[in-house]
């Protein structure tokens, strides 16, 4: 049977609800609140196959721009890969992948995705290659006369707080000549993805540091401090930051590639059931230069 190919899910109420139903049954969440808040922008484009008005298979294209040490790179991240259980084993996902690669492979500096262990042999059929990522970490030794930052937890149920944070995030979009002093591989032009994570993944882990006017997305796991992201024009003192979330912290791990690499140790990033696949020579810089895609850029 020939199914209809479509990229109009976002602006079609019937198709969007069917897309959300398939997302819920596959992953246990949906994009309804994200859309209702106006955060679903033009950077997230589901490519679906339709049986009538029913979404039966999807691969989403995420239009990504990164500032890598002042150099802008336009990448495509593929995600939300799913097929209705009643329509599997028909090659539907392959059909969508071929459409996407035909459309985007010459338009982007590279295409990448994160795959689970069940499909590690699938993506190489399209030319993707597995690649390593690297994470930066610091052993938090006792430091004399180093005062921690004053940190304030941000209430993300207050719309004013949300708007102020989003404004800080967008500063780098509006003023691209301003270097990012914390993140050496900063995601630009995708406020909607940041808004998704701020609302549904990290809303309880957002802190403001008034002394330096920066926001920190952070959480602790036993004795480990996870710094997922830093937003703001000033450079954070990473040693002070490591002392700002409790004396029990003995290791700080970053969810992004730092500008001040010399302060950190580096190791291969390991994540259960998750492997990075890349397409295009440009993306080989991730492994070669020991970088990682920021945690908040995962779609």
XYZ file of C-alpha atoms in Angstrom:
299
model
C 0.000 0.000 0.000
C 1.239 3.496 -0.844
C 1.020 5.937 2.054
C 1.087 9.731 1.875
C 4.258 11.596 2.809
C 3.786 14.836 4.744
C 5.708 17.523 6.641
C 2.625 19.553 7.673
C 1.984 18.038 11.108
C 2.654 21.177 13.132
C -0.104 23.318 11.583
C -2.733 20.630 11.054
C -4.792 19.950 14.191
C -5.875 16.453 13.147
C -2.427 15.314 12.057
C -0.767 16.890 15.093
C -3.055 15.011 17.479
C -2.406 11.751 15.635
C 1.342 12.486 15.811
C 1.019 13.090 19.561
C -0.895 9.838 20.008
C 1.878 7.883 18.305
C 4.514 9.736 20.335
C 2.710 8.936 23.591
C 2.356 5.247 22.753
C 6.012 5.016 21.689
C 7.854 7.251 24.154
C 5.359 8.057 26.915
C 5.163 11.827 26.291
C 3.820 14.180 23.654
C 4.273 17.705 22.289
C 0.807 19.086 23.053
C 1.827 21.476 25.856
C 4.932 22.543 23.966
C 2.730 23.507 21.017
C 0.047 25.137 23.190
C 2.663 27.434 24.754
C 3.829 28.556 21.325
C 7.267 26.967 21.733
C 7.062 24.622 18.735
C 8.942 26.735 16.216
C 10.172 26.144 12.694
C 13.246 24.150 13.723
C 11.347 20.942 14.552
C 9.833 19.318 11.446
C 8.232 15.859 11.650
C 8.420 13.895 8.393
C 5.564 11.412 8.500
C 3.772 8.783 6.489
C -0.019 8.881 6.661
C -2.684 6.244 6.318
C -5.572 8.602 5.650
C -5.222 11.127 8.483
C -3.411 8.725 10.785
C 0.305 9.206 11.393
C 1.838 5.751 11.105
C 5.581 6.459 10.903
C 7.866 9.412 11.599
C 11.409 10.731 11.590
C 11.727 14.303 12.832
C 14.226 16.780 11.398
C 15.720 19.225 13.885
C 17.412 22.213 12.264
C 20.424 22.864 14.468
C 22.941 25.695 14.460
C 25.981 25.585 16.704
C 28.583 28.205 17.512
C 31.820 26.225 17.714
C 34.494 28.608 18.903
C 32.996 31.454 16.860
C 32.354 29.342 13.747
C 28.704 28.735 12.837
C 27.751 25.226 11.769
C 24.368 24.124 10.429
C 23.592 20.530 11.307
C 20.528 18.308 11.076
C 19.648 16.161 14.089
C 17.204 13.323 13.468
C 14.919 12.180 16.266
C 11.467 10.966 17.362
C 11.940 7.919 15.140
C 8.847 5.739 15.459
C 6.399 3.514 13.589
C 2.963 2.368 14.679
C 3.184 -1.260 15.821
C 0.479 -2.306 13.313
C 2.526 -0.966 10.389
C 6.015 -2.244 11.160
C 8.179 -4.423 8.892
C 7.018 -2.575 5.767
C 10.122 -0.416 5.297
C 8.251 2.782 6.199
C 11.051 4.240 8.281
C 13.526 3.541 5.491
C 11.291 5.397 3.021
C 11.232 8.479 5.284
C 14.989 8.350 5.876
C 15.638 8.253 2.130
C 13.364 11.286 1.603
C 15.150 13.230 4.353
C 18.659 12.437 3.148
C 17.743 13.348 -0.433
C 16.450 16.709 0.790
C 19.029 17.697 3.402
C 22.373 15.999 2.843
C 23.636 18.816 0.596
C 22.026 21.593 2.649
C 23.692 20.890 5.996
C 27.260 20.698 7.272
C 26.397 17.308 8.725
C 23.563 15.053 9.903
C 23.536 13.137 13.177
C 21.310 11.171 15.538
C 21.386 9.244 18.802
C 20.400 5.586 18.467
C 19.490 2.945 21.007
C 21.194 -0.415 21.109
C 18.458 -2.230 19.182
C 19.187 -0.348 15.933
C 22.983 -0.059 15.902
C 23.183 -2.059 12.674
C 20.405 -0.065 10.977
C 21.819 3.432 10.476
C 25.101 2.379 8.812
C 22.907 1.252 5.890
C 22.348 4.966 5.179
C 26.004 5.908 5.502
C 26.013 6.887 9.194
C 29.046 6.011 11.304
C 29.245 5.668 15.091
C 31.304 8.366 16.807
C 32.611 8.961 20.307
C 31.780 11.956 22.462
C 33.855 13.236 25.353
C 32.801 14.779 28.651
C 34.711 17.127 30.920
C 34.879 16.709 34.656
C 36.635 18.115 37.709
C 37.653 16.493 40.965
C 36.490 18.920 43.645
C 39.302 19.164 46.137
C 39.128 21.302 49.225
C 40.076 24.844 48.316
C 41.013 27.348 50.984
C 39.479 30.807 50.951
C 37.204 30.114 47.974
C 33.725 31.382 48.656
C 30.822 29.689 46.869
C 28.443 31.634 44.689
C 25.115 32.685 46.143
C 22.579 30.640 44.188
C 18.848 31.279 43.874
C 16.452 28.592 42.660
C 14.344 29.848 39.760
C 10.585 29.307 39.941
C 9.678 28.349 36.378
C 5.956 28.523 37.136
C 6.394 32.317 37.141
C 6.117 33.514 33.547
C 8.328 36.534 34.241
C 11.159 34.239 35.293
C 10.722 32.191 32.137
C 10.809 35.226 29.884
C 13.927 36.600 31.535
C 15.745 33.284 31.155
C 14.681 32.969 27.518
C 15.929 36.508 26.906
C 19.362 35.578 28.276
C 19.441 32.461 26.079
C 18.570 34.537 23.031
C 21.290 37.122 23.670
C 23.695 34.997 21.656
C 21.158 34.658 18.835
C 20.691 38.415 18.582
C 24.353 39.356 19.054
C 26.372 36.628 17.299
C 29.545 38.682 17.605
C 29.539 38.165 21.386
C 31.647 35.092 22.217
C 30.204 32.489 24.541
C 32.547 32.468 27.519
C 31.359 29.147 28.945
C 30.184 26.778 26.202
C 32.605 25.999 23.356
C 29.822 24.373 21.288
C 26.726 26.443 21.951
C 23.355 25.675 20.335
C 22.076 28.772 18.523
C 18.753 29.543 16.827
C 16.731 26.850 18.539
C 14.952 28.519 21.436
C 12.081 26.036 21.160
C 14.299 23.092 22.090
C 15.649 24.975 25.096
C 12.049 25.796 26.087
C 11.070 22.142 25.811
C 13.769 21.082 28.266
C 13.159 24.013 30.607
C 9.513 22.999 30.896
C 9.658 19.215 30.834
C 13.078 18.034 31.894
C 15.030 20.550 33.930
C 12.424 22.953 35.325
C 13.333 21.975 38.906
C 17.066 22.374 38.317
C 17.433 25.999 37.211
C 19.446 28.403 39.358
C 20.406 32.063 39.106
C 23.732 33.496 40.263
C 23.091 37.221 40.896
C 26.762 38.084 41.466
C 27.640 37.258 37.853
C 24.161 37.445 36.284
C 24.206 33.912 34.905
C 21.860 30.948 34.981
C 23.033 27.424 35.736
C 21.116 24.240 34.959
C 22.405 21.827 37.587
C 21.545 18.856 39.773
C 23.358 16.587 42.173
C 23.505 12.815 42.046
C 24.956 11.586 45.334
C 28.422 13.209 45.427
C 28.429 14.271 41.786
C 27.390 17.721 40.599
C 26.008 17.710 37.057
C 26.241 21.105 35.342
C 24.034 20.678 32.298
C 24.352 24.206 30.935
C 25.372 27.779 31.755
C 23.611 30.813 30.278
C 24.975 34.334 30.554
C 27.571 36.705 29.155
C 30.036 36.408 32.021
C 32.420 33.525 32.482
C 31.667 31.393 35.511
C 34.471 30.599 37.934
C 34.184 26.846 37.640
C 36.019 26.101 40.873
C 33.717 28.428 42.814
C 30.761 26.896 41.021
C 31.822 23.442 42.147
C 31.607 24.683 45.764
C 28.177 26.277 45.387
C 25.944 23.202 45.619
C 27.112 21.701 48.898
C 30.240 20.472 50.634
C 29.380 16.855 49.806
C 30.239 17.364 46.107
C 33.498 15.662 45.162
C 33.125 15.603 41.372
C 31.629 18.047 38.853
C 30.637 16.769 35.395
C 29.679 19.067 32.506
C 26.881 18.478 30.005
C 28.652 20.629 27.399
C 32.163 21.300 26.105
C 33.781 24.044 28.196
C 35.721 27.022 26.901
C 38.229 26.567 29.735
C 39.230 23.009 28.849
C 42.510 23.336 30.742
C 40.638 23.276 34.069
C 39.160 19.836 33.452
C 39.944 16.227 32.951
C 38.342 14.556 29.939
C 37.035 11.049 29.298
C 34.906 9.247 26.751
C 31.233 9.907 27.397
C 29.257 6.760 28.142
C 25.463 6.707 28.153
C 23.413 3.538 28.441
C 21.499 2.553 25.310
C 22.656 5.611 23.382
C 25.183 5.848 20.531
C 25.988 8.892 18.427
C 25.869 8.338 14.657
C 27.212 10.952 12.232
C 26.994 11.564 8.493
C 29.462 13.947 6.867
C 33.145 14.685 7.314
C 32.509 17.935 9.169
C 31.067 16.105 12.167
C 34.273 14.151 12.667
C 35.399 17.186 14.682
C 33.301 15.893 17.597
C 35.587 12.928 18.146
C 38.780 14.533 16.854
C 38.499 17.638 19.070
C 37.028 15.748 22.047
C 33.675 17.528 22.103
C 30.121 16.563 22.948
C 26.744 17.776 21.800
C 25.306 19.745 24.744
C 22.818 17.723 26.760
C 20.155 20.380 26.225
C 20.556 20.082 22.451
C 19.384 16.450 22.353
C 16.061 16.139 20.545
